[in-house]
Short mmCIF file of the C-alpha atoms (twelve columns), coordinates in Angstrom:
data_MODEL
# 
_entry.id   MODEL 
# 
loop_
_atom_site.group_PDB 
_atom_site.id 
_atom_site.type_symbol 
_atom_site.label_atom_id 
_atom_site.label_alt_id 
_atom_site.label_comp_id 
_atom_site.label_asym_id 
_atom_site.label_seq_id 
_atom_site.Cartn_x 
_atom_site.Cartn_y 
_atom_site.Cartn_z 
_atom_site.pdbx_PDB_model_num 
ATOM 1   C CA . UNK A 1   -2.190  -11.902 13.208  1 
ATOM 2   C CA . UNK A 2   -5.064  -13.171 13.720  1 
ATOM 3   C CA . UNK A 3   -8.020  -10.352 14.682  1 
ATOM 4   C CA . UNK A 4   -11.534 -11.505 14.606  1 
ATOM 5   C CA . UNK A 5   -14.177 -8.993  15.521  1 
ATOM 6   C CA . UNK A 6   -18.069 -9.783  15.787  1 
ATOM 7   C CA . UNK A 7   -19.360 -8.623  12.550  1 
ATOM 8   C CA . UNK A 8   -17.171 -11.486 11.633  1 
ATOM 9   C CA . UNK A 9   -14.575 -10.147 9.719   1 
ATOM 10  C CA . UNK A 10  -11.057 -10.980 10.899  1 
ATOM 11  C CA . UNK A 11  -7.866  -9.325  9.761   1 
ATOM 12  C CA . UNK A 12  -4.824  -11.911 9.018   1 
ATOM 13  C CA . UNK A 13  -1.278  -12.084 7.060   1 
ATOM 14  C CA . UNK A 14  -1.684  -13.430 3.470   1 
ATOM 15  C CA . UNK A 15  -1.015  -16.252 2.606   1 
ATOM 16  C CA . UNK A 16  0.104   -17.382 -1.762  1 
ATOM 17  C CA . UNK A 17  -3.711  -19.119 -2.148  1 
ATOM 18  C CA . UNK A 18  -4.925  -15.740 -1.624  1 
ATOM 19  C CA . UNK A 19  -3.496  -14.433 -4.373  1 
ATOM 20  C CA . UNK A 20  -6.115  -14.752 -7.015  1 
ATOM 21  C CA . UNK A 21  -8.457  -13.607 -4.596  1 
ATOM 22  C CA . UNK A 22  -6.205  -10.767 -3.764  1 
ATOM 23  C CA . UNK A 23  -6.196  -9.732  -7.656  1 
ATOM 24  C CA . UNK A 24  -9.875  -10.183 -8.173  1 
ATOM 25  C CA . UNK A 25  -10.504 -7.964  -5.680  1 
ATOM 26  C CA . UNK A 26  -8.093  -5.326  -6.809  1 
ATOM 27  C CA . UNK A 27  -9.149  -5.931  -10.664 1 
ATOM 28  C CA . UNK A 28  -12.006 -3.358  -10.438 1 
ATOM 29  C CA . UNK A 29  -9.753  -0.839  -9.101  1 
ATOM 30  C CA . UNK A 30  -7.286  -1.251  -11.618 1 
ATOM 31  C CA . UNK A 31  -9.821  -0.981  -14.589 1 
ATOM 32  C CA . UNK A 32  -10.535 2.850   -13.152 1 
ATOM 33  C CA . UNK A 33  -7.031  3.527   -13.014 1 
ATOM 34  C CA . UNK A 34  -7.619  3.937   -9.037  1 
ATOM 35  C CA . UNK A 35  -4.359  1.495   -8.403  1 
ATOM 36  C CA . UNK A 36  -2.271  0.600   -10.772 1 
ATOM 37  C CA . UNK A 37  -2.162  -3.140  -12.754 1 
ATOM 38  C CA . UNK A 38  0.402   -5.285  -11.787 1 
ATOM 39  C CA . UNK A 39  1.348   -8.557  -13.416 1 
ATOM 40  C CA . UNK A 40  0.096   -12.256 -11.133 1 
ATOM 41  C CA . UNK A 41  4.358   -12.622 -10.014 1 
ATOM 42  C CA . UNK A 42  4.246   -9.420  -8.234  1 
ATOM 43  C CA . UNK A 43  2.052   -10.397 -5.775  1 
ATOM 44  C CA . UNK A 44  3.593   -13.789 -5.201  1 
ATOM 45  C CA . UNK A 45  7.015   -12.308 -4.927  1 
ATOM 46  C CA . UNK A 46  4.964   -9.873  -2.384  1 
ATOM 47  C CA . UNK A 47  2.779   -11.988 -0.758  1 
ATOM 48  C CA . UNK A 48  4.406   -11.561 2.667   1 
ATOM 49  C CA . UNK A 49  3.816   -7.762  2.516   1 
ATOM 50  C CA . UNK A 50  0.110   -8.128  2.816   1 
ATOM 51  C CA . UNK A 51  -2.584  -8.547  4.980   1 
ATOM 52  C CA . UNK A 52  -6.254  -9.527  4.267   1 
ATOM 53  C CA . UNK A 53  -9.618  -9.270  5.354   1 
ATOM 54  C CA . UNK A 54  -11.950 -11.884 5.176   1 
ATOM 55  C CA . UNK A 55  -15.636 -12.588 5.755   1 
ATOM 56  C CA . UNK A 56  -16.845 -15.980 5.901   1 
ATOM 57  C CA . UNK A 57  -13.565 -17.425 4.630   1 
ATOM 58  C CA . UNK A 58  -13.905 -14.832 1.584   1 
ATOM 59  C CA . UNK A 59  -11.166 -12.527 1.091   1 
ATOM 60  C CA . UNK A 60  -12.755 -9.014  0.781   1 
ATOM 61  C CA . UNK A 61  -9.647  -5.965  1.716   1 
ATOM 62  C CA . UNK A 62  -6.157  -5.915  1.592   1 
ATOM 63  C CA . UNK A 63  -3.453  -3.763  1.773   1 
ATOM 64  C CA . UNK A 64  0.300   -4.545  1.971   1 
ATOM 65  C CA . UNK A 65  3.332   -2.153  3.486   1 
ATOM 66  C CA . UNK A 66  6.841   -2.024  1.591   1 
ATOM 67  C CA . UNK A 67  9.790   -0.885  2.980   1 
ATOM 68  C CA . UNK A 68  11.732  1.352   0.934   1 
ATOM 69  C CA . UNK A 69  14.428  2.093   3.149   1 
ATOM 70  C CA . UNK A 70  15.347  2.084   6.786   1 
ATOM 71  C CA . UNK A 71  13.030  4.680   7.782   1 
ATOM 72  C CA . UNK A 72  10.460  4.484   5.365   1 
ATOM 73  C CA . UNK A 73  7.498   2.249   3.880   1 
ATOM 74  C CA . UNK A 74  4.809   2.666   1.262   1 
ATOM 75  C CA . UNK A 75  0.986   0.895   2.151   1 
ATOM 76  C CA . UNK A 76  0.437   -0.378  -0.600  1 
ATOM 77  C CA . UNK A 77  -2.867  -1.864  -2.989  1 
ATOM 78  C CA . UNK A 78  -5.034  -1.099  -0.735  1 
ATOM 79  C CA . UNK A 79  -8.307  -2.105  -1.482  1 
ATOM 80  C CA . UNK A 80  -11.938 -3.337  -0.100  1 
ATOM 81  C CA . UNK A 81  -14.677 -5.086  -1.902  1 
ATOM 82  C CA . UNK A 82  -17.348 -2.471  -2.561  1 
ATOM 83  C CA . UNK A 83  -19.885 -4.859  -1.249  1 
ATOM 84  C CA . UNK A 84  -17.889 -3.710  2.474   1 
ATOM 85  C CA . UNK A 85  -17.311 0.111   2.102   1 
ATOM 86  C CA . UNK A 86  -18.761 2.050   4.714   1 
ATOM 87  C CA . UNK A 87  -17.855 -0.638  7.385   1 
ATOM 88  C CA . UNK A 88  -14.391 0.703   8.500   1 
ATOM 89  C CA . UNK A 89  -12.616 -2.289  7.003   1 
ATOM 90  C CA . UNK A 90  -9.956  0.439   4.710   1 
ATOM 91  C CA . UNK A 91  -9.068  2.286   8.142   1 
ATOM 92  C CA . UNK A 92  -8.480  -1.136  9.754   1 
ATOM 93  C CA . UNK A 93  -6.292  -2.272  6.948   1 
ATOM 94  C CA . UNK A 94  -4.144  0.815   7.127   1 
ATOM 95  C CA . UNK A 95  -4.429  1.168   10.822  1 
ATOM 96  C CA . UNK A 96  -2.854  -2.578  10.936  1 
ATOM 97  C CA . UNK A 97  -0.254  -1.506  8.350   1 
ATOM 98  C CA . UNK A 98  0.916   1.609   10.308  1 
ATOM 99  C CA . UNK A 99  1.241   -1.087  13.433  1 
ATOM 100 C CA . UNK A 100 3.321   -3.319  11.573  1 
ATOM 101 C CA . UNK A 101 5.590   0.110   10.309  1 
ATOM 102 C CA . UNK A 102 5.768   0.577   13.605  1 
ATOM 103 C CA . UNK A 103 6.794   -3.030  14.267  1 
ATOM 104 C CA . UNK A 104 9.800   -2.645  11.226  1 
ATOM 105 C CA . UNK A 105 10.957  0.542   13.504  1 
ATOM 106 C CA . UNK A 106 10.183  2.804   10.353  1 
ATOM 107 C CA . UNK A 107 9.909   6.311   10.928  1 
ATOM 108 C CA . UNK A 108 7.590   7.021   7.870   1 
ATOM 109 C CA . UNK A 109 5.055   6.130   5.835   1 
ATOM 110 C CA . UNK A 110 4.565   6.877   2.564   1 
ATOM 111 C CA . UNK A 111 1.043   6.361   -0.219  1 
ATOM 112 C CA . UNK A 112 0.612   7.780   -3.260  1 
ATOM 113 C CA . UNK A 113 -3.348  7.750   -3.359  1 
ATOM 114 C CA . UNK A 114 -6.765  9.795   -4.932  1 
ATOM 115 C CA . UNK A 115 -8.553  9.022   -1.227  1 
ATOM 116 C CA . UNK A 116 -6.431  12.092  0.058   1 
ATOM 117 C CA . UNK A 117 -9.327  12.764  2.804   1 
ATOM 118 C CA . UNK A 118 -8.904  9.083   3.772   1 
ATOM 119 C CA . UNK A 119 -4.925  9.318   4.407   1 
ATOM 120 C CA . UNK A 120 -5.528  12.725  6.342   1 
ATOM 121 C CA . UNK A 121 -7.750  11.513  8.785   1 
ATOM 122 C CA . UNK A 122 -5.243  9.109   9.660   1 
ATOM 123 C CA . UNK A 123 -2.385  11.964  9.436   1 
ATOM 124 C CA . UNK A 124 -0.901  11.586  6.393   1 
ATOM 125 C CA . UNK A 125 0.163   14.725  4.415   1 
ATOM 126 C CA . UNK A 126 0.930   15.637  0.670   1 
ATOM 127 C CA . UNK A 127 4.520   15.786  0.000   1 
ATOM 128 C CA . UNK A 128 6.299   17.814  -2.808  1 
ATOM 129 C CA . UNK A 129 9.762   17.701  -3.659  1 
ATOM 130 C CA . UNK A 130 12.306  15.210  -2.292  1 
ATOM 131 C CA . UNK A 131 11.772  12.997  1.197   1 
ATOM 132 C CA . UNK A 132 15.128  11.847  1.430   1 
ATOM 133 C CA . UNK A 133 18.531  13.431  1.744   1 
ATOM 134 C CA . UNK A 134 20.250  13.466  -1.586  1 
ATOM 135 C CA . UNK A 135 22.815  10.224  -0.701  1 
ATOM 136 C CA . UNK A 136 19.720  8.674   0.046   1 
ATOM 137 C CA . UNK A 137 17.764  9.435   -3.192  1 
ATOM 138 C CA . UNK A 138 21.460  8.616   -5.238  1 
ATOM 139 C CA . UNK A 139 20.879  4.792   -3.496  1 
ATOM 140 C CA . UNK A 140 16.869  4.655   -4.019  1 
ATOM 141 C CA . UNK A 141 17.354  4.894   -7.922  1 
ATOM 142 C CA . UNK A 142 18.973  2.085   -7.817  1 
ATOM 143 C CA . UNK A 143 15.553  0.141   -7.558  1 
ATOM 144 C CA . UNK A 144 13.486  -1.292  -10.057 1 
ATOM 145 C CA . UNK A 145 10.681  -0.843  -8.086  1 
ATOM 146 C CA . UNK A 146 7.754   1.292   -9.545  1 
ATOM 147 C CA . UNK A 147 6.738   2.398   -5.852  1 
ATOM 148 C CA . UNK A 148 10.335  3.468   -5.039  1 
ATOM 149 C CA . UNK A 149 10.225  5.383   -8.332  1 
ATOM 150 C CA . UNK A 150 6.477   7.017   -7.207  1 
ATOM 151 C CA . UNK A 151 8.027   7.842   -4.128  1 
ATOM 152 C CA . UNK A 152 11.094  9.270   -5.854  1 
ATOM 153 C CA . UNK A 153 8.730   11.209  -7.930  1 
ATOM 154 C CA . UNK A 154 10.552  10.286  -11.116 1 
ATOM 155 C CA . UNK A 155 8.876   10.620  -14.488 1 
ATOM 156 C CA . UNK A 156 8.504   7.586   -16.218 1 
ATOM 157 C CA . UNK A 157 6.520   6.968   -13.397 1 
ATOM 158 C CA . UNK A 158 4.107   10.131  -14.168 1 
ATOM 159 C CA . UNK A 159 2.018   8.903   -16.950 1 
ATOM 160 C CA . UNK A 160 0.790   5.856   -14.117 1 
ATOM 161 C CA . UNK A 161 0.477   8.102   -11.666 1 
ATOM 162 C CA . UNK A 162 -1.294  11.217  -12.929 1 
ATOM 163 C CA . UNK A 163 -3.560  12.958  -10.839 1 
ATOM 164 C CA . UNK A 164 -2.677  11.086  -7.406  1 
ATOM 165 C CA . UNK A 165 -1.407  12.749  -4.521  1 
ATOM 166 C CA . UNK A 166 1.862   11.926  -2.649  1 
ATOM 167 C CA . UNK A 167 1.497   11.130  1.217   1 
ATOM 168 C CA . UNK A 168 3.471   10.647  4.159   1 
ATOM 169 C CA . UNK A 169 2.690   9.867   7.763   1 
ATOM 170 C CA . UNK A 170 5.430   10.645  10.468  1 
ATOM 171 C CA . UNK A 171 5.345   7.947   13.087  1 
# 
């Protein structure tokens, strides 16, 4: 996935040496509580969920997708240098994530987010309550996953999560 575009930024899958650059990038976000801080091993033992933009051989967006279960996903830390806002780059990264849902032959896809007018214009919706059938939820809390558990809506998740708004897209 390679997806150069003249204002030469091109879209691509991560790769482990972006990692750092991945986390410096998300750092500011984390400091305002905007995503939440995860320790350096997450994102290696993630690495092949994301996708990155660069500029000039700079990595500056990424997002990543999750699957959950067999007919959902979560996008996940996604994030643009500030330097690139206003440039499209966030739709991009999503609109590449909801491709590769697509791709996994998910049904849904879920975000748990405070840019609920971003998400909507790309047809997400807030969620309340349960998204899965009750079997289904019994199986899901079975992960140690924080994002399964925001998904889930379960509360030692809340005090992370406050004020953020629970989305899903139907594909």
């Amino acid at each position: 996935m390679n997806n150069p575009n003249p204002g030469g930024l091109a879209l691509r899958s991560a790769r482990a040496a972006d990692v750092r650059p991945i986390r410096a990038l998300v750092e500011p976000y984390v400091e305002t509580r905007t995503l939440v801080a995860k320790p350096a091993v997450s994102y290696y033992e993630t690495v092949q969920e994301f996708i990155v933009a660069e500029d000039d051989s700079r990595v500056v967006g990424c997002g990543a997708l999750h699957v959950m279960w067999e007919d959902v996903a979560e996008v996940r830390t996604l994030a643009v240098d500030p330097g690139q806002k206003g440039r499209g780059l966030g739709g991009r990264l999503l609109e590449t994530l909801i491709v590769r849902a697509r791709d996994l032959g998910v049904q849904r896809v879920f975000c748990l987010t405070f840019e609920v007018a971003f998400f909507e214009s790309y047809g997400f919706r807030e969620i309340d309550g349960d998204a899965v059938t009750p079997d289904v939820y019994v199986e899901m809390l079975q992960s140690y996953d924080d994002g399964v558990a925001e998904f889930l809506g379960l509360e030692r998740v809340k005090p992370n999560t406050l004020g953020n708004t629970r989305m899903l897209l139907e594909l």
